[in-house]
Amino acid sequence: GAVVSQHPSWVICKSGTSVKIECRSLDFQATTMFWYRQFPKQSLMLMATSNEGSKATYEQGVEKDKFLINHASLTLSTLTVTSAHPEDSSFYICSAREPAREYEQYFGPGTRLTVT
Amino acid sequence: GQNIDQPTEMTATEGAIVQINCTYQTSGFNGLFWYQQHAGEAPTFLSYNVLDGLEEKGRFSSFLSRSKGYSYLLLKELQMKDSASYLCAVADSNYQLIWGAGTKLIIKP
């Protein structure tokens, strides 16, 4: 149980375009989902926390107008990178938490974004 | 501020034992996690400690001392596939994970 999927697993886009990444909890309802970014040889950096039905909470330094997060249902959250630039190229990972197990996060497989 | 420290890199020999340390200072404590991350992949859960003491799970064990703000991950009978980064993370008072920078473990034959 507790499987989280992400789609796509990798994407290449041109500078100035927008990219949407989906995060789904497959066998549980995730009231909270987290979006992380990881640059090569660095640790995970939390970008935002999203709760179903409410606006995401962004970490300091993360532009909410550039990284749009929508958590419209208990099993789906999306991250849209708007007007992507080469410096947005990174590994984006989502995780999900179920209500009964507040202490544990289940990670998706990640999405590798390359902006050319 | 919140801070988690772990060594950047460690090297060990196949079949041996290695201990990866983690010290932390966080606002609130709701448990400490160890994750394994292979290059290009998402982290996978290894262990969770919320009470002091040692938790053993197969070849991997994790220890916690809350009074010292200290944990370690012990890996026994090392295999080549154990070459990965090991991430220490602490759940703060809001259950938000605070991450260490990770320890890259290199296993040599």
PDB file of C-alpha atoms in Angstrom:
ATOM      1  CA  GLY A   1       0.000   0.000   0.000  1.00  0.00           C
ATOM      2  CA  ALA A   2       0.812   3.709   0.160  1.00  0.00           C
ATOM      3  CA  VAL A   3       1.888   4.171  -3.445  1.00  0.00           C
ATOM      4  CA  VAL A   4       2.426   7.586  -4.960  1.00  0.00           C
ATOM      5  CA  SER A   5       2.842   8.079  -8.684  1.00  0.00           C
ATOM      6  CA  GLN A   6       4.128  11.012 -10.681  1.00  0.00           C
ATOM      7  CA  HIS A   7       3.651  11.855 -14.299  1.00  0.00           C
ATOM      8  CA  PRO A   8       5.608  12.446 -16.400  1.00  0.00           C
ATOM      9  CA  SER A   9       8.777  10.789 -15.147  1.00  0.00           C
ATOM     10  CA  TRP A  10      10.838  13.076 -17.342  1.00  0.00           C
ATOM     11  CA  VAL A  11      10.112  16.019 -19.603  1.00  0.00           C
ATOM     12  CA  ILE A  12      12.084  18.300 -21.874  1.00  0.00           C
ATOM     13  CA  CYS A  13      10.589  21.660 -22.716  1.00  0.00           C
ATOM     14  CA  LYS A  14      11.635  24.889 -24.369  1.00  0.00           C
ATOM     15  CA  SER A  15      12.343  28.028 -22.414  1.00  0.00           C
ATOM     16  CA  GLY A  16       9.214  30.108 -21.925  1.00  0.00           C
ATOM     17  CA  THR A  17       6.747  27.243 -22.023  1.00  0.00           C
ATOM     18  CA  SER A  18       4.806  25.782 -19.104  1.00  0.00           C
ATOM     19  CA  VAL A  19       4.983  22.253 -17.775  1.00  0.00           C
ATOM     20  CA  LYS A  20       2.483  20.439 -15.570  1.00  0.00           C
ATOM     21  CA  ILE A  21       3.517  17.607 -13.265  1.00  0.00           C
ATOM     22  CA  GLU A  22       0.927  15.359 -11.659  1.00  0.00           C
ATOM     23  CA  CYS A  23       1.193  13.605  -8.324  1.00  0.00           C
ATOM     24  CA  ARG A  24      -1.318  10.924  -7.410  1.00  0.00           C
ATOM     25  CA  SER A  25      -1.848   8.819  -4.320  1.00  0.00           C
ATOM     26  CA  LEU A  26      -3.012   5.495  -5.716  1.00  0.00           C
ATOM     27  CA  ASP A  27      -4.365   3.599  -2.739  1.00  0.00           C
ATOM     28  CA  PHE A  28      -4.995   6.172  -0.055  1.00  0.00           C
ATOM     29  CA  GLN A  29      -6.443   9.620   0.378  1.00  0.00           C
ATOM     30  CA  ALA A  30      -3.798  12.257   0.831  1.00  0.00           C
ATOM     31  CA  THR A  31      -5.001  15.303   2.695  1.00  0.00           C
ATOM     32  CA  THR A  32      -1.543  16.809   2.460  1.00  0.00           C
ATOM     33  CA  MET A  33       0.955  16.669  -0.374  1.00  0.00           C
ATOM     34  CA  PHE A  34       4.427  18.139  -0.531  1.00  0.00           C
ATOM     35  CA  TRP A  35       6.460  19.299  -3.493  1.00  0.00           C
ATOM     36  CA  TYR A  36      10.231  19.147  -3.375  1.00  0.00           C
ATOM     37  CA  ARG A  37      12.975  20.181  -5.748  1.00  0.00           C
ATOM     38  CA  GLN A  38      16.396  18.612  -5.804  1.00  0.00           C
ATOM     39  CA  PHE A  39      19.400  19.916  -7.695  1.00  0.00           C
ATOM     40  CA  PRO A  40      22.302  17.568  -8.493  1.00  0.00           C
ATOM     41  CA  LYS A  41      24.278  16.481  -5.446  1.00  0.00           C
ATOM     42  CA  GLN A  42      22.045  18.480  -3.136  1.00  0.00           C
ATOM     43  CA  SER A  43      19.394  17.451  -0.670  1.00  0.00           C
ATOM     44  CA  LEU A  44      15.673  17.831  -1.054  1.00  0.00           C
ATOM     45  CA  MET A  45      14.326  21.344  -0.820  1.00  0.00           C
ATOM     46  CA  LEU A  46      10.709  21.742   0.177  1.00  0.00           C
ATOM     47  CA  MET A  47       8.929  24.073  -2.219  1.00  0.00           C
ATOM     48  CA  ALA A  48       5.395  24.006  -0.905  1.00  0.00           C
ATOM     49  CA  THR A  49       2.827  22.159   1.132  1.00  0.00           C
ATOM     50  CA  SER A  50      -0.602  21.678  -0.335  1.00  0.00           C
ATOM     51  CA  ASN A  51      -3.751  20.708   1.486  1.00  0.00           C
ATOM     52  CA  GLU A  52      -6.785  19.453  -0.381  1.00  0.00           C
ATOM     53  CA  GLY A  53      -9.232  22.216  -1.125  1.00  0.00           C
ATOM     54  CA  SER A  54      -7.072  25.088   0.072  1.00  0.00           C
ATOM     55  CA  LYS A  55      -4.230  27.233  -1.218  1.00  0.00           C
ATOM     56  CA  ALA A  56      -0.723  25.867  -1.044  1.00  0.00           C
ATOM     57  CA  THR A  57       1.742  27.180   1.501  1.00  0.00           C
ATOM     58  CA  TYR A  58       4.990  28.131  -0.187  1.00  0.00           C
ATOM     59  CA  GLU A  59       8.405  28.127   1.394  1.00  0.00           C
ATOM     60  CA  GLN A  60      10.393  31.307   1.548  1.00  0.00           C
ATOM     61  CA  GLY A  61      12.014  32.138  -1.747  1.00  0.00           C
ATOM     62  CA  VAL A  62       9.665  30.018  -3.872  1.00  0.00           C
ATOM     63  CA  GLU A  63       7.632  32.109  -6.335  1.00  0.00           C
ATOM     64  CA  LYS A  64       4.008  31.072  -6.054  1.00  0.00           C
ATOM     65  CA  ASP A  65       3.131  32.716  -9.370  1.00  0.00           C
ATOM     66  CA  LYS A  66       5.784  30.687 -11.120  1.00  0.00           C
ATOM     67  CA  PHE A  67       5.135  27.354  -9.441  1.00  0.00           C
ATOM     68  CA  LEU A  68       1.387  26.886  -9.438  1.00  0.00           C
ATOM     69  CA  ILE A  69       0.108  24.152  -7.181  1.00  0.00           C
ATOM     70  CA  ASN A  70      -3.390  22.758  -7.263  1.00  0.00           C
ATOM     71  CA  HIS A  71      -4.683  20.089  -4.883  1.00  0.00           C
ATOM     72  CA  ALA A  72      -8.188  19.659  -6.202  1.00  0.00           C
ATOM     73  CA  SER A  73      -8.890  16.190  -4.878  1.00  0.00           C
ATOM     74  CA  LEU A  74      -7.723  13.852  -2.137  1.00  0.00           C
ATOM     75  CA  THR A  75      -5.683  11.845  -4.613  1.00  0.00           C
ATOM     76  CA  LEU A  76      -4.277  14.427  -7.010  1.00  0.00           C
ATOM     77  CA  SER A  77      -1.992  17.429  -6.765  1.00  0.00           C
ATOM     78  CA  THR A  78      -0.418  19.211  -9.704  1.00  0.00           C
ATOM     79  CA  LEU A  79       2.607  21.454  -9.996  1.00  0.00           C
ATOM     80  CA  THR A  80       2.786  23.745 -13.013  1.00  0.00           C
ATOM     81  CA  VAL A  81       6.077  25.412 -13.796  1.00  0.00           C
ATOM     82  CA  THR A  82       5.111  28.509 -15.739  1.00  0.00           C
ATOM     83  CA  SER A  83       7.388  30.239 -18.211  1.00  0.00           C
ATOM     84  CA  ALA A  84      10.117  27.736 -17.524  1.00  0.00           C
ATOM     85  CA  HIS A  85      13.771  28.751 -17.780  1.00  0.00           C
ATOM     86  CA  PRO A  86      16.921  26.627 -17.884  1.00  0.00           C
ATOM     87  CA  GLU A  87      17.568  27.321 -14.190  1.00  0.00           C
ATOM     88  CA  ASP A  88      14.278  25.541 -13.410  1.00  0.00           C
ATOM     89  CA  SER A  89      15.798  22.312 -14.679  1.00  0.00           C
ATOM     90  CA  SER A  90      15.757  20.009 -11.702  1.00  0.00           C
ATOM     91  CA  PHE A  91      14.362  16.840 -10.191  1.00  0.00           C
ATOM     92  CA  TYR A  92      10.881  17.482  -8.801  1.00  0.00           C
ATOM     93  CA  ILE A  93       9.547  15.050  -6.225  1.00  0.00           C
ATOM     94  CA  CYS A  94       6.163  14.953  -4.583  1.00  0.00           C
ATOM     95  CA  SER A  95       5.189  13.182  -1.401  1.00  0.00           C
ATOM     96  CA  ALA A  96       1.854  12.518   0.217  1.00  0.00           C
ATOM     97  CA  ARG A  97       0.622  12.047   3.736  1.00  0.00           C
ATOM     98  CA  GLU A  98      -2.507  10.269   4.875  1.00  0.00           C
ATOM     99  CA  PRO A  99      -4.542  11.543   7.841  1.00  0.00           C
ATOM    100  CA  ALA A 100      -4.001   8.544  10.091  1.00  0.00           C
ATOM    101  CA  ARG A 101      -0.208   8.623   9.767  1.00  0.00           C
ATOM    102  CA  GLU A 102       0.868  12.222  10.169  1.00  0.00           C
ATOM    103  CA  TYR A 103       4.474  11.316  10.721  1.00  0.00           C
ATOM    104  CA  GLU A 104       5.079   9.510   7.443  1.00  0.00           C
ATOM    105  CA  GLN A 105       5.431  10.799   3.901  1.00  0.00           C
ATOM    106  CA  TYR A 106       5.233   8.545   0.868  1.00  0.00           C
ATOM    107  CA  PHE A 107       7.330   9.701  -2.061  1.00  0.00           C
ATOM    108  CA  GLY A 108       6.592   9.625  -5.729  1.00  0.00           C
ATOM    109  CA  PRO A 109       9.302   8.491  -8.154  1.00  0.00           C
ATOM    110  CA  GLY A 110      10.159  12.035  -9.193  1.00  0.00           C
ATOM    111  CA  THR A 111      10.049  14.005 -12.428  1.00  0.00           C
ATOM    112  CA  ARG A 112      13.210  15.093 -14.203  1.00  0.00           C
ATOM    113  CA  LEU A 113      12.606  18.470 -15.892  1.00  0.00           C
ATOM    114  CA  THR A 114      15.042  19.784 -18.465  1.00  0.00           C
ATOM    115  CA  VAL A 115      14.447  23.238 -19.916  1.00  0.00           C
ATOM    116  CA  THR A 116      16.371  24.013 -23.089  1.00  0.00           C
TER     117      THR A 116
ATOM    118  CA  GLY B   1      17.290  28.046  13.559  1.00  0.00           C
ATOM    119  CA  GLN B   2      16.797  24.516  12.409  1.00  0.00           C
ATOM    120  CA  ASN B   3      19.800  22.460  11.478  1.00  0.00           C
ATOM    121  CA  ILE B   4      20.605  18.888  10.593  1.00  0.00           C
ATOM    122  CA  ASP B   5      24.190  17.755  10.164  1.00  0.00           C
ATOM    123  CA  GLN B   6      25.510  14.585   8.618  1.00  0.00           C
ATOM    124  CA  PRO B   7      28.795  13.748   6.907  1.00  0.00           C
ATOM    125  CA  THR B   8      28.971  14.557   3.222  1.00  0.00           C
ATOM    126  CA  GLU B   9      30.570  11.316   2.127  1.00  0.00           C
ATOM    127  CA  MET B  10      31.729   8.017   3.553  1.00  0.00           C
ATOM    128  CA  THR B  11      33.533   5.050   2.075  1.00  0.00           C
ATOM    129  CA  ALA B  12      33.291   1.458   3.258  1.00  0.00           C
ATOM    130  CA  THR B  13      34.177  -2.025   2.090  1.00  0.00           C
ATOM    131  CA  GLU B  14      31.764  -4.671   0.895  1.00  0.00           C
ATOM    132  CA  GLY B  15      30.831  -6.987   3.754  1.00  0.00           C
ATOM    133  CA  ALA B  16      31.822  -4.493   6.435  1.00  0.00           C
ATOM    134  CA  ILE B  17      29.770  -2.329   8.801  1.00  0.00           C
ATOM    135  CA  VAL B  18      29.289   1.432   8.526  1.00  0.00           C
ATOM    136  CA  GLN B  19      27.658   3.952  10.851  1.00  0.00           C
ATOM    137  CA  ILE B  20      26.256   7.206   9.497  1.00  0.00           C
ATOM    138  CA  ASN B  21      25.704   9.869  12.137  1.00  0.00           C
ATOM    139  CA  CYS B  22      23.145  12.652  12.204  1.00  0.00           C
ATOM    140  CA  THR B  23      22.816  15.500  14.696  1.00  0.00           C
ATOM    141  CA  TYR B  24      19.889  17.856  14.744  1.00  0.00           C
ATOM    142  CA  GLN B  25      18.508  21.042  16.236  1.00  0.00           C
ATOM    143  CA  THR B  26      14.875  21.653  15.378  1.00  0.00           C
ATOM    144  CA  SER B  27      11.842  23.491  16.667  1.00  0.00           C
ATOM    145  CA  GLY B  28       9.869  20.586  18.019  1.00  0.00           C
ATOM    146  CA  PHE B  29      10.434  16.918  17.419  1.00  0.00           C
ATOM    147  CA  ASN B  30       8.012  14.357  16.082  1.00  0.00           C
ATOM    148  CA  GLY B  31      10.441  11.713  14.999  1.00  0.00           C
ATOM    149  CA  LEU B  32      13.535  11.147  12.916  1.00  0.00           C
ATOM    150  CA  PHE B  33      13.615   9.420   9.578  1.00  0.00           C
ATOM    151  CA  TRP B  34      16.304   7.789   7.511  1.00  0.00           C
ATOM    152  CA  TYR B  35      15.831   7.535   3.776  1.00  0.00           C
ATOM    153  CA  GLN B  36      17.942   5.912   1.081  1.00  0.00           C
ATOM    154  CA  GLN B  37      18.249   7.638  -2.265  1.00  0.00           C
ATOM    155  CA  HIS B  38      19.935   6.172  -5.324  1.00  0.00           C
ATOM    156  CA  ALA B  39      21.114   8.608  -7.960  1.00  0.00           C
ATOM    157  CA  GLY B  40      18.260   9.849 -10.124  1.00  0.00           C
ATOM    158  CA  GLU B  41      15.597   8.250  -7.962  1.00  0.00           C
ATOM    159  CA  ALA B  42      13.268   9.427  -5.215  1.00  0.00           C
ATOM    160  CA  PRO B  43      14.033   8.651  -1.566  1.00  0.00           C
ATOM    161  CA  THR B  44      12.843   5.379  -0.113  1.00  0.00           C
ATOM    162  CA  PHE B  45      11.923   4.993   3.530  1.00  0.00           C
ATOM    163  CA  LEU B  46      14.330   3.076   5.759  1.00  0.00           C
ATOM    164  CA  SER B  47      13.421   3.817   9.357  1.00  0.00           C
ATOM    165  CA  TYR B  48      11.530   5.994  11.794  1.00  0.00           C
ATOM    166  CA  ASN B  49      12.542   6.636  15.418  1.00  0.00           C
ATOM    167  CA  VAL B  50      10.481   8.675  17.840  1.00  0.00           C
ATOM    168  CA  LEU B  51      11.616   7.100  21.114  1.00  0.00           C
ATOM    169  CA  ASP B  52      15.168   6.700  22.378  1.00  0.00           C
ATOM    170  CA  GLY B  53      16.907   3.489  21.550  1.00  0.00           C
ATOM    171  CA  LEU B  54      17.806   1.166  18.748  1.00  0.00           C
ATOM    172  CA  GLU B  55      15.447  -0.066  16.065  1.00  0.00           C
ATOM    173  CA  GLU B  56      16.680  -3.047  14.097  1.00  0.00           C
ATOM    174  CA  LYS B  57      15.378  -4.010  10.692  1.00  0.00           C
ATOM    175  CA  GLY B  58      17.394  -6.660   8.942  1.00  0.00           C
ATOM    176  CA  ARG B  59      20.828  -5.381   7.961  1.00  0.00           C
ATOM    177  CA  PHE B  60      19.865  -1.813   8.877  1.00  0.00           C
ATOM    178  CA  SER B  61      19.507  -0.400  12.388  1.00  0.00           C
ATOM    179  CA  SER B  62      18.732   3.114  13.534  1.00  0.00           C
ATOM    180  CA  PHE B  63      19.450   4.668  16.899  1.00  0.00           C
ATOM    181  CA  LEU B  64      18.055   7.788  18.519  1.00  0.00           C
ATOM    182  CA  SER B  65      19.006   9.879  21.544  1.00  0.00           C
ATOM    183  CA  ARG B  66      16.593  12.788  21.893  1.00  0.00           C
ATOM    184  CA  SER B  67      18.487  14.352  24.785  1.00  0.00           C
ATOM    185  CA  LYS B  68      21.621  14.537  22.639  1.00  0.00           C
ATOM    186  CA  GLY B  69      19.859  15.425  19.393  1.00  0.00           C
ATOM    187  CA  TYR B  70      21.644  12.513  17.792  1.00  0.00           C
ATOM    188  CA  SER B  71      20.892   9.555  15.601  1.00  0.00           C
ATOM    189  CA  TYR B  72      22.841   7.034  13.603  1.00  0.00           C
ATOM    190  CA  LEU B  73      22.080   4.569  10.860  1.00  0.00           C
ATOM    191  CA  LEU B  74      24.035   1.339  11.036  1.00  0.00           C
ATOM    192  CA  LEU B  75      24.432  -0.779   7.942  1.00  0.00           C
ATOM    193  CA  LYS B  76      25.794  -4.297   8.330  1.00  0.00           C
ATOM    194  CA  GLU B  77      27.095  -6.810   5.794  1.00  0.00           C
ATOM    195  CA  LEU B  78      27.441  -4.082   3.222  1.00  0.00           C
ATOM    196  CA  GLN B  79      26.539  -4.896  -0.355  1.00  0.00           C
ATOM    197  CA  MET B  80      27.447  -3.011  -3.498  1.00  0.00           C
ATOM    198  CA  LYS B  81      23.781  -2.075  -3.949  1.00  0.00           C
ATOM    199  CA  ASP B  82      23.979  -0.120  -0.677  1.00  0.00           C
ATOM    200  CA  SER B  83      25.969   2.556  -2.505  1.00  0.00           C
ATOM    201  CA  ALA B  84      23.586   5.498  -2.310  1.00  0.00           C
ATOM    202  CA  SER B  85      22.916   8.705  -0.454  1.00  0.00           C
ATOM    203  CA  TYR B  86      21.402   8.384   3.001  1.00  0.00           C
ATOM    204  CA  LEU B  87      19.192  11.235   4.125  1.00  0.00           C
ATOM    205  CA  CYS B  88      18.402  12.082   7.718  1.00  0.00           C
ATOM    206  CA  ALA B  89      15.174  14.038   8.261  1.00  0.00           C
ATOM    207  CA  VAL B  90      13.411  15.285  11.376  1.00  0.00           C
ATOM    208  CA  ALA B  91       9.682  15.931  11.654  1.00  0.00           C
ATOM    209  CA  ASP B  92       9.202  19.224  13.445  1.00  0.00           C
ATOM    210  CA  SER B  93       6.267  20.342  15.598  1.00  0.00           C
ATOM    211  CA  ASN B  94       4.070  20.608  12.466  1.00  0.00           C
ATOM    212  CA  TYR B  95       5.204  17.215  11.170  1.00  0.00           C
ATOM    213  CA  GLN B  96       7.066  18.995   8.410  1.00  0.00           C
ATOM    214  CA  LEU B  97      10.277  17.229   7.443  1.00  0.00           C
ATOM    215  CA  ILE B  98      13.539  19.089   7.898  1.00  0.00           C
ATOM    216  CA  TRP B  99      16.177  17.442   5.721  1.00  0.00           C
ATOM    217  CA  GLY B 100      19.867  16.942   6.128  1.00  0.00           C
ATOM    218  CA  ALA B 101      22.072  17.336   3.069  1.00  0.00           C
ATOM    219  CA  GLY B 102      22.578  13.589   2.831  1.00  0.00           C
ATOM    220  CA  THR B 103      25.583  11.296   3.157  1.00  0.00           C
ATOM    221  CA  LYS B 104      26.910   9.720   0.010  1.00  0.00           C
ATOM    222  CA  LEU B 105      28.032   6.193   0.830  1.00  0.00           C
ATOM    223  CA  ILE B 106      30.566   4.592  -1.486  1.00  0.00           C
ATOM    224  CA  ILE B 107      31.030   0.837  -1.212  1.00  0.00           C
ATOM    225  CA  LYS B 108      34.273  -0.630  -2.487  1.00  0.00           C
ATOM    226  CA  PRO B 109      34.779  -4.307  -3.297  1.00  0.00           C
TER     227      PRO B 109
END
